[in-house]
């Protein structure tokens, strides 16, 4: 059995936000004000949802937020996820996306609990620049220590995600090239999408895949390598074969046709696309005492309504009903 939408896409990748609180105030993501905060569900509720999703064919679960490492009970949650088996009888692929601020303390316990991989967000490789973006002092040193702790804990390959904005941090591109090689991490650049709290997005601010490849060549040329069909990132190595770079280009090279994702927000709403304007209240259904079978049917119906694609940059684009931090990136 698998979860397939009306366009024949196999949905096997669940992203679940376990809080929309965050200890960073990245200027391109959050306004810095205490914006709307959606209620958090008990961890046991997320786990029940995951079990139902896995019963439908989900094989990969990514915990995100807000900042997932802020959530009490995270390590126990990962341990519980580690005990779940997919329809094929395999362990779930369990990943976390984090800003890395609390990773030094948590990397080893998370690895011991069964975490497969970690992605750390970093939008600058210069400490002062990093602070200007996150608006939190001394974060750079903590995040770097967190990355090293994750490597020591065996969470390979550690991926580092960087969202580029023109005139803001695009001067970091070659620095990230050096960083990938020196630190032994896979750096992945992400094109900026219109999902921020303050309205700063414009087509001009997006640093596109082609431009990233071109500008990285000033440091050292990249060579594209093969990537799996459902993988969102195009993958590259430097011409000498050392250091991996990925580029996730939802704006200039959309990959909606290969989308395998479904999301659940921290308050238990299913979103079938980052840019959804409609949500499906799985948490609300659970609260009425629904059975697992009823929840599974509800999920199937939601997947049936998954959008064909996003409409970023098109005339009449309708903004998503939530911003990234309240969806779960
Ligand atoms: N707090 C965690 C973190 O920092 O990774 C998880 C949540 S954060 C919202 C997830 C990812 O979304 C981060 O890599 C962040 O840079 C990215 N992100 C936030 N706003 C974005 C936007 N408008 N376009 C593209 N990526 C965005």
Coordinates of N, CA, C and O in Angstrom, one line a residue, residues 53-207:
X53 N 0.1 7.6 9.8 CA 0.8 7.9 8.5 C 1.6 6.8 8.0 O 1.6 6.4 6.8
X54 N 2.4 6.2 8.9 CA 3.3 5.1 8.6 C 2.5 3.9 8.1 O 2.9 3.2 7.1
X55 N 1.3 3.7 8.7 CA 0.4 2.6 8.2 C -0.1 2.8 6.8 O -0.6 1.9 6.2
X56 N 0.1 4.1 6.3 CA -0.4 4.4 5.0 C 0.8 4.4 4.0 O 0.6 4.6 2.8
X57 N 2.0 4.3 4.5 CA 3.1 4.2 3.5 C 4.3 5.2 3.8 O 5.2 5.2 3.0
X58 N 4.1 6.1 4.8 CA 5.2 7.0 5.1 C 6.4 6.2 5.6 O 6.3 5.3 6.4
X59 N 7.6 6.6 5.0 CA 8.9 5.9 5.4 C 9.9 6.9 6.1 O 10.9 6.4 6.6
X60 N 9.6 8.2 5.9 CA 10.6 9.2 6.4 C 9.8 10.2 7.2 O 8.8 10.7 6.8
X61 N 10.4 10.5 8.4 CA 9.8 11.6 9.2 C 10.8 12.6 9.6 O 11.9 12.3 10.1
X62 N 10.5 13.9 9.4 CA 11.4 14.9 9.7 C 10.7 15.8 10.8 O 9.6 16.3 10.6
X63 N 11.4 16.0 11.9 CA 10.8 16.8 13.0 C 11.4 18.2 12.8 O 12.6 18.4 12.6
X64 N 10.4 19.2 12.9 CA 10.9 20.5 12.6 C 10.0 21.5 13.4 O 9.3 21.1 14.4
X65 N 10.1 22.8 13.1 CA 9.4 23.8 13.9 C 9.3 25.1 13.1 O 9.5 25.1 11.9
X66 N 9.2 26.2 13.8 CA 9.8 26.6 15.0 C 11.1 25.9 15.3 O 11.7 25.4 14.3
X67 N 11.6 25.8 16.5 CA 12.8 25.2 16.8 C 12.5 23.9 17.6 O 12.2 24.0 18.8
X68 N 12.7 22.7 16.9 CA 12.3 21.5 17.6 C 13.1 21.1 18.8 O 12.5 20.5 19.7
X69 N 14.3 21.6 18.9 CA 15.1 21.3 20.1 C 14.7 22.0 21.3 O 15.1 21.7 22.4
X70 N 13.7 22.9 21.2 CA 13.2 23.6 22.4 C 12.1 22.7 23.0 O 11.7 23.0 24.2
X71 N 11.7 21.7 22.3 CA 10.5 20.9 22.9 C 11.0 19.9 23.9 O 11.8 19.0 23.6
X72 N 10.4 20.0 25.1 CA 10.6 19.0 26.1 C 10.1 17.6 25.6 O 9.1 17.6 25.0
X73 N 10.9 16.6 25.9 CA 10.4 15.3 25.5 C 10.9 14.8 24.1 O 10.5 13.8 23.6
X74 N 11.7 15.7 23.5 CA 12.1 15.4 22.1 C 12.9 14.0 22.0 O 12.7 13.2 21.1
X75 N 13.8 13.8 23.0 CA 14.7 12.6 22.9 C 13.8 11.4 23.0 O 13.9 10.4 22.3
X76 N 12.8 11.4 24.0 CA 11.9 10.3 24.1 C 11.1 10.1 22.9 O 10.8 9.0 22.5
X77 N 10.7 11.2 22.3 CA 9.9 11.1 21.1 C 10.7 10.4 20.0 O 10.1 9.5 19.3
X78 N 12.0 10.7 19.8 CA 12.8 10.1 18.8 C 12.9 8.6 19.1 O 12.9 7.7 18.2
X79 N 13.1 8.3 20.4 CA 13.2 6.9 20.8 C 11.9 6.1 20.4 O 12.0 5.0 19.8
X80 N 10.8 6.7 20.6 CA 9.5 6.1 20.2 C 9.4 5.9 18.7 O 9.0 4.9 18.2
X81 N 9.8 6.9 18.0 CA 9.8 6.9 16.5 C 10.8 5.7 16.0 O 10.5 5.0 15.1
X82 N 11.9 5.6 16.8 CA 12.8 4.5 16.4 C 12.2 3.1 16.5 O 12.7 2.2 15.9
X83 N 11.2 3.0 17.3 CA 10.6 1.7 17.5 C 9.5 1.4 16.4 O 9.0 0.2 16.3
X84 N 9.2 2.4 15.6 CA 8.1 2.2 14.6 C 8.7 1.5 13.4 O 9.9 1.8 13.0
X85 N 8.0 0.6 12.7 CA 8.5 -0.1 11.5 C 7.6 0.3 10.3 O 6.4 0.5 10.5
X86 N 8.2 0.5 9.2 CA 7.4 0.9 8.0 C 6.6 -0.3 7.5 O 6.8 -1.4 8.0
X87 N 5.8 -0.1 6.5 CA 5.1 -1.2 5.9 C 6.0 -2.3 5.3 O 5.6 -3.4 5.2
X88 N 7.2 -1.9 5.0 CA 8.2 -2.8 4.5 C 9.0 -3.5 5.6 O 9.9 -4.3 5.4
X89 N 8.6 -3.1 6.9 CA 9.3 -3.8 8.0 C 10.6 -3.1 8.4 O 11.4 -3.7 9.2
X90 N 10.9 -1.9 7.8 CA 12.2 -1.3 8.1 C 12.0 -0.2 9.1 O 10.9 0.3 9.4
X91 N 13.1 0.3 9.7 CA 13.1 1.4 10.6 C 12.8 2.7 9.8 O 13.1 2.8 8.6
X92 N 12.1 3.6 10.5 CA 11.8 4.9 9.8 C 13.1 5.6 9.6 O 14.0 5.5 10.4
X93 N 13.2 6.4 8.6 CA 14.3 7.4 8.4 C 13.9 8.6 9.2 O 12.9 9.3 8.9
X94 N 14.6 8.9 10.3 CA 14.2 10.0 11.2 C 15.2 11.1 11.2 O 16.4 10.9 11.5
X95 N 14.7 12.3 10.8 CA 15.6 13.5 10.6 C 15.1 14.6 11.4 O 13.9 14.7 11.8
X96 N 15.9 15.6 11.7 CA 15.5 16.8 12.4 C 16.1 18.0 11.7 O 17.3 17.9 11.2
X97 N 15.4 19.1 11.5 CA 15.9 20.3 11.1 C 16.0 21.3 12.2 O 14.9 21.5 12.9
X98 N 17.1 21.9 12.5 CA 17.3 22.7 13.7 C 18.2 23.9 13.4 O 19.0 23.8 12.4
X99 N 18.1 24.9 14.2 CA 19.1 26.0 14.1 C 20.4 25.6 14.7 O 21.4 26.4 14.7
X100 N 20.5 24.5 15.5 CA 21.7 24.0 16.0 C 22.1 24.7 17.3 O 23.1 24.2 17.9
X101 N 21.4 25.6 17.8 CA 21.8 26.3 19.0 C 21.9 25.4 20.2 O 22.8 25.6 21.1
X102 N 21.1 24.4 20.3 CA 21.1 23.5 21.5 C 21.6 22.1 21.1 O 21.4 21.2 21.9
X103 N 22.3 22.0 20.0 CA 22.7 20.7 19.5 C 23.8 20.1 20.2 O 23.9 18.9 20.3
X104 N 24.7 20.9 20.8 CA 25.9 20.4 21.4 C 25.5 19.4 22.5 O 26.0 18.3 22.7
X105 N 24.5 19.8 23.3 CA 24.0 19.0 24.4 C 23.1 17.8 23.9 O 23.1 16.8 24.5
X106 N 22.5 18.0 22.8 CA 21.4 17.0 22.4 C 21.8 16.0 21.3 O 21.2 15.0 21.1
X107 N 22.9 16.3 20.6 CA 23.3 15.5 19.5 C 23.5 14.0 19.9 O 22.9 13.1 19.2
X108 N 24.3 13.8 20.9 CA 24.5 12.4 21.3 C 23.3 11.7 21.8 O 22.9 10.6 21.3
X109 N 22.5 12.3 22.7 CA 21.3 11.7 23.2 C 20.3 11.4 22.0 O 19.7 10.3 22.0
X110 N 20.2 12.3 21.1 CA 19.3 12.1 19.9 C 19.8 10.9 19.0 O 19.0 10.1 18.6
X111 N 21.1 10.9 18.8 CA 21.7 9.8 18.0 C 21.5 8.4 18.8 O 21.0 7.5 18.1
X112 N 21.7 8.4 20.1 CA 21.5 7.2 20.9 C 20.0 6.8 20.8 O 19.7 5.6 20.8
X113 N 19.1 7.8 20.7 CA 17.7 7.4 20.7 C 17.2 6.9 19.3 O 16.1 6.4 19.2
X114 N 18.1 7.1 18.3 CA 17.7 6.5 17.0 C 17.6 7.5 15.9 O 17.1 7.2 14.8
X115 N 18.0 8.8 16.1 CA 17.9 9.8 15.0 C 18.9 9.4 13.9 O 20.0 8.9 14.1
X116 N 18.4 9.5 12.7 CA 19.2 9.1 11.5 C 20.1 10.2 11.0 O 21.3 10.0 10.7
X117 N 19.5 11.4 11.0 CA 20.3 12.5 10.3 C 19.8 13.9 10.9 O 18.7 14.0 11.4
X118 N 20.7 14.9 10.7 CA 20.3 16.2 11.2 C 20.7 17.2 10.1 O 21.7 17.1 9.4
X119 N 19.8 18.2 10.0 CA 20.1 19.4 9.1 C 20.1 20.6 9.9 O 19.2 20.9 10.7
X120 N 21.2 21.4 9.8 CA 21.4 22.6 10.6 C 21.3 23.8 9.7 O 21.9 23.8 8.6
X121 N 20.5 24.8 10.1 CA 20.3 26.0 9.3 C 21.4 27.0 9.7 O 21.6 27.2 10.9
X122 N 22.0 27.6 8.7 CA 23.1 28.6 9.0 C 23.1 29.5 7.8 O 23.2 29.0 6.6
X123 N 22.9 30.8 8.0 CA 22.8 31.7 6.8 C 24.0 32.6 6.6 O 24.0 33.4 5.8
X124 N 25.1 32.3 7.4 CA 26.3 33.1 7.2 C 27.5 32.3 7.8 O 27.3 31.5 8.8
X125 N 28.7 32.4 7.2 CA 29.8 31.8 7.8 C 30.7 32.8 8.5 O 31.8 32.4 9.0
X126 N 30.3 34.0 8.6 CA 31.0 35.0 9.4 C 30.2 35.3 10.7 O 29.0 35.6 10.6
X127 N 30.9 35.2 11.9 CA 30.1 35.3 13.1 C 29.3 36.6 13.2 O 28.1 36.5 13.6
X128 N 29.9 37.7 12.8 CA 29.1 39.0 13.0 C 27.9 39.0 12.1 O 26.8 39.5 12.4
X129 N 28.1 38.5 10.9 CA 27.0 38.5 9.9 C 25.9 37.5 10.4 O 24.7 37.8 10.3
X130 N 26.4 36.4 11.0 CA 25.4 35.4 11.5 C 24.6 36.1 12.6 O 23.3 35.9 12.6
X131 N 25.2 36.9 13.5 CA 24.4 37.5 14.6 C 23.4 38.5 14.0 O 22.3 38.7 14.5
X132 N 23.8 39.3 12.9 CA 22.9 40.2 12.3 C 21.7 39.5 11.8 O 20.6 40.1 11.8
X133 N 21.9 38.3 11.3 CA 20.7 37.6 10.7 C 19.8 37.0 11.8 O 18.6 37.2 11.8
X134 N 20.5 36.3 12.8 CA 19.7 35.6 13.8 C 19.1 36.5 14.9 O 18.2 36.2 15.6
X135 N 19.8 37.6 15.1 CA 19.5 38.6 16.2 C 19.6 38.0 17.6 O 18.9 38.3 18.5
X136 N 20.6 37.0 17.7 CA 20.9 36.4 19.0 C 22.4 36.4 19.1 O 23.1 35.9 18.2
X137 N 23.0 36.9 20.2 CA 24.4 37.0 20.4 C 25.1 35.6 20.5 O 24.5 34.7 21.0
X138 N 26.3 35.5 20.0 CA 27.2 34.3 20.2 C 26.6 33.0 19.6 O 27.0 31.9 20.0
X139 N 25.7 33.1 18.7 CA 25.1 31.9 18.1 C 26.0 31.1 17.3 O 26.0 29.9 17.3
X140 N 26.9 31.8 16.5 CA 27.7 31.2 15.5 C 28.6 30.1 16.2 O 28.6 29.0 15.7
X141 N 29.2 30.4 17.3 CA 30.1 29.5 18.0 C 29.3 28.3 18.5 O 29.8 27.1 18.4
X142 N 28.1 28.6 19.0 CA 27.3 27.5 19.5 C 26.9 26.5 18.4 O 26.9 25.3 18.5
X143 N 26.5 27.1 17.2 CA 26.0 26.3 16.1 C 27.2 25.5 15.6 O 27.0 24.3 15.3
X144 N 28.4 26.1 15.5 CA 29.5 25.3 15.0 C 29.8 24.2 15.9 O 30.1 23.0 15.5
X145 N 29.8 24.4 17.2 CA 30.0 23.4 18.2 C 28.9 22.3 18.0 O 29.2 21.1 18.2
X146 N 27.7 22.7 17.8 CA 26.6 21.8 17.6 C 26.8 20.9 16.4 O 26.6 19.7 16.4
X147 N 27.3 21.5 15.3 CA 27.6 20.7 14.1 C 28.7 19.6 14.4 O 28.6 18.4 14.0
X148 N 29.7 20.1 15.1 CA 30.8 19.1 15.4 C 30.3 18.0 16.4 O 30.7 16.8 16.2
X149 N 29.4 18.4 17.3 CA 28.8 17.4 18.2 C 28.0 16.3 17.4 O 28.1 15.1 17.7
X150 N 27.3 16.8 16.4 CA 26.5 15.9 15.6 C 27.4 15.0 14.8 O 27.1 13.8 14.7
X151 N 28.5 15.5 14.3 CA 29.5 14.6 13.6 C 30.1 13.6 14.5 O 30.2 12.4 14.1
X152 N 30.4 14.0 15.7 CA 31.0 13.1 16.7 C 30.0 12.0 17.0 O 30.3 10.8 17.3
X153 N 28.7 12.4 17.0 CA 27.6 11.4 17.4 C 27.3 10.5 16.2 O 26.4 9.6 16.3
X154 N 28.0 10.7 15.1 CA 27.8 9.8 13.9 C 26.6 10.2 13.1 O 26.1 9.3 12.3
X155 N 26.1 11.4 13.2 CA 24.9 11.8 12.4 C 25.3 12.2 11.0 O 25.1 13.4 10.6
X156 N 26.0 11.4 10.3 CA 26.5 11.7 9.0 C 25.5 11.5 7.9 O 24.8 10.5 8.0
X157 N 25.6 12.2 6.8 CA 26.3 13.4 6.7 C 25.5 14.6 7.3 O 24.3 14.7 7.0
X158 N 26.2 15.4 8.1 CA 25.5 16.6 8.6 C 25.2 17.6 7.4 O 26.2 17.8 6.6
X159 N 24.0 18.0 7.2 CA 23.7 18.9 6.2 C 23.5 20.3 6.8 O 23.0 20.5 7.9
X160 N 24.0 21.3 6.1 CA 23.9 22.7 6.5 C 23.0 23.5 5.5 O 23.4 23.5 4.3
X161 N 21.9 24.0 5.9 CA 21.0 24.7 4.9 C 21.2 26.2 5.0 O 21.2 26.8 6.1
X162 N 21.4 26.9 3.9 CA 21.5 28.3 3.9 C 20.6 28.9 2.9 O 20.5 28.6 1.7
X163 N 19.7 29.8 3.4 CA 18.8 30.6 2.5 C 19.5 31.8 2.1 O 20.0 32.6 2.9
X164 N 19.6 32.0 0.8 CA 20.3 33.2 0.2 C 19.3 34.3 -0.2 O 18.3 34.1 -0.8
X165 N 19.7 35.5 0.2 CA 18.9 36.7 -0.2 C 19.9 37.7 -0.8 O 20.9 38.0 -0.2
X166 N 19.5 38.2 -2.0 CA 20.4 39.1 -2.7 C 20.7 40.4 -1.9 O 19.8 41.0 -1.3
X167 N 22.0 40.8 -1.8 CA 22.3 42.0 -1.1 C 22.3 41.9 0.4 O 22.4 42.9 1.1
X168 N 22.2 40.7 0.8 CA 22.0 40.4 2.3 C 23.0 39.4 2.8 O 23.8 39.7 3.6
X169 N 23.0 38.2 2.2 CA 24.0 37.2 2.5 C 24.6 36.5 1.3 O 25.2 35.5 1.5
X170 N 24.4 37.0 0.1 CA 24.9 36.3 -1.1 C 26.4 36.5 -1.1 O 27.1 35.8 -1.9
X171 N 27.0 37.4 -0.3 CA 28.5 37.5 -0.3 C 29.1 36.3 0.5 O 30.3 36.2 0.6
X172 N 28.2 35.4 1.0 CA 28.7 34.2 1.8 C 28.9 33.0 0.9 O 29.3 32.0 1.5
X173 N 28.5 33.1 -0.3 CA 28.5 31.8 -1.1 C 29.8 31.1 -1.2 O 29.9 29.9 -0.8
X174 N 30.9 31.9 -1.5 CA 32.2 31.2 -1.6 C 32.7 30.8 -0.2 O 33.3 29.7 -0.1
X175 N 32.4 31.6 0.8 CA 32.7 31.2 2.1 C 32.1 29.9 2.5 O 32.7 29.0 3.2
X176 N 30.9 29.7 2.1 CA 30.2 28.4 2.4 C 30.9 27.2 1.6 O 30.9 26.1 2.1
X177 N 31.4 27.5 0.4 CA 32.1 26.5 -0.3 C 33.3 26.0 0.5 O 33.5 24.8 0.6
X178 N 34.1 27.0 1.0 CA 35.2 26.6 1.8 C 34.8 25.9 3.1 O 35.4 24.9 3.5
X179 N 33.7 26.4 3.7 CA 33.1 25.8 4.9 C 32.8 24.3 4.7 O 33.1 23.4 5.5
X180 N 32.1 24.0 3.6 CA 31.7 22.6 3.3 C 32.9 21.7 3.2 O 32.9 20.6 3.8
X181 N 34.0 22.2 2.6 CA 35.2 21.4 2.5 C 35.9 21.3 3.8 O 36.3 20.2 4.2
X182 N 36.1 22.4 4.6 CA 36.8 22.4 5.8 C 36.1 21.6 6.9 O 36.8 20.9 7.7
X183 N 34.8 21.7 7.0 CA 34.1 21.1 8.1 C 33.5 19.7 7.7 O 33.0 19.0 8.6
X184 N 33.6 19.3 6.4 CA 33.1 18.0 6.0 C 31.6 17.9 6.1 O 31.0 16.9 6.6
X185 N 30.9 19.0 5.8 CA 29.4 19.0 5.8 C 28.9 19.2 4.4 O 29.6 19.7 3.5
X186 N 27.7 18.8 4.1 CA 27.1 19.1 2.8 C 26.3 20.4 3.0 O 25.3 20.5 3.7
X187 N 26.8 21.4 2.3 CA 26.1 22.7 2.4 C 25.0 22.8 1.3 O 25.3 22.4 0.1
X188 N 23.8 23.2 1.7 CA 22.7 23.2 0.7 C 22.1 24.6 0.7 O 21.7 25.1 1.7
X189 N 22.2 25.3 -0.5 CA 21.6 26.6 -0.6 C 20.2 26.4 -1.0 O 19.8 25.6 -1.8
X190 N 19.3 27.3 -0.4 CA 17.9 27.2 -0.7 C 17.4 28.5 -1.2 O 17.8 29.6 -0.6
X191 N 16.7 28.5 -2.3 CA 16.2 29.8 -2.9 C 15.1 30.3 -1.9 O 14.2 29.5 -1.4
X192 N 15.1 31.6 -1.7 CA 14.2 32.2 -0.8 C 12.8 32.2 -1.3 O 12.5 32.5 -2.5
X193 N 11.8 31.7 -0.5 CA 10.4 31.6 -1.0 C 9.6 32.7 -0.2 O 9.9 33.1 0.9
X194 N 8.4 33.1 -0.8 CA 7.6 34.1 -0.1 C 6.8 33.4 1.0 O 5.6 33.2 0.9
X195 N 7.5 33.2 2.1 CA 6.9 32.5 3.3 C 7.3 33.2 4.6 O 7.2 32.6 5.7
X196 N 7.7 34.5 4.5 CA 8.3 35.2 5.6 C 7.2 36.0 6.3 O 6.1 36.3 5.7
X197 N 7.4 36.3 7.6 CA 6.4 37.1 8.3 C 6.4 38.6 7.8 O 5.3 39.1 7.6
X198 N 7.6 39.2 7.7 CA 7.6 40.5 7.1 C 7.6 40.3 5.6 O 8.2 39.4 5.1
X199 N 6.9 41.2 4.9 CA 6.9 41.0 3.4 C 8.1 41.6 2.8 O 8.2 42.7 2.4
X200 N 9.2 40.7 2.6 CA 10.4 41.2 1.9 C 10.6 40.5 0.6 O 11.5 40.9 -0.1
X201 N 9.9 39.5 0.3 CA 10.2 38.7 -0.9 C 9.9 39.5 -2.2 O 8.9 40.2 -2.3
X202 N 10.7 39.3 -3.1 CA 10.5 39.8 -4.5 C 11.3 38.9 -5.4 O 12.2 38.3 -5.0
X203 N 10.9 38.8 -6.7 CA 11.7 37.9 -7.6 C 13.2 38.3 -7.6 O 14.0 37.4 -7.7
X204 N 13.4 39.6 -7.5 CA 14.8 40.1 -7.6 C 15.7 39.6 -6.4 O 16.9 39.5 -6.5
X205 N 15.1 39.4 -5.2 CA 15.9 39.1 -4.0 C 16.3 37.6 -4.1 O 17.2 37.2 -3.3
X206 N 15.7 36.8 -4.9 CA 16.0 35.4 -5.0 C 17.4 35.2 -5.7 O 17.6 35.7 -6.8
X207 N 18.3 34.5 -5.1 CA 19.6 34.2 -5.7 C 19.3 32.8 -6.3 O 19.1 31.8 -5.6

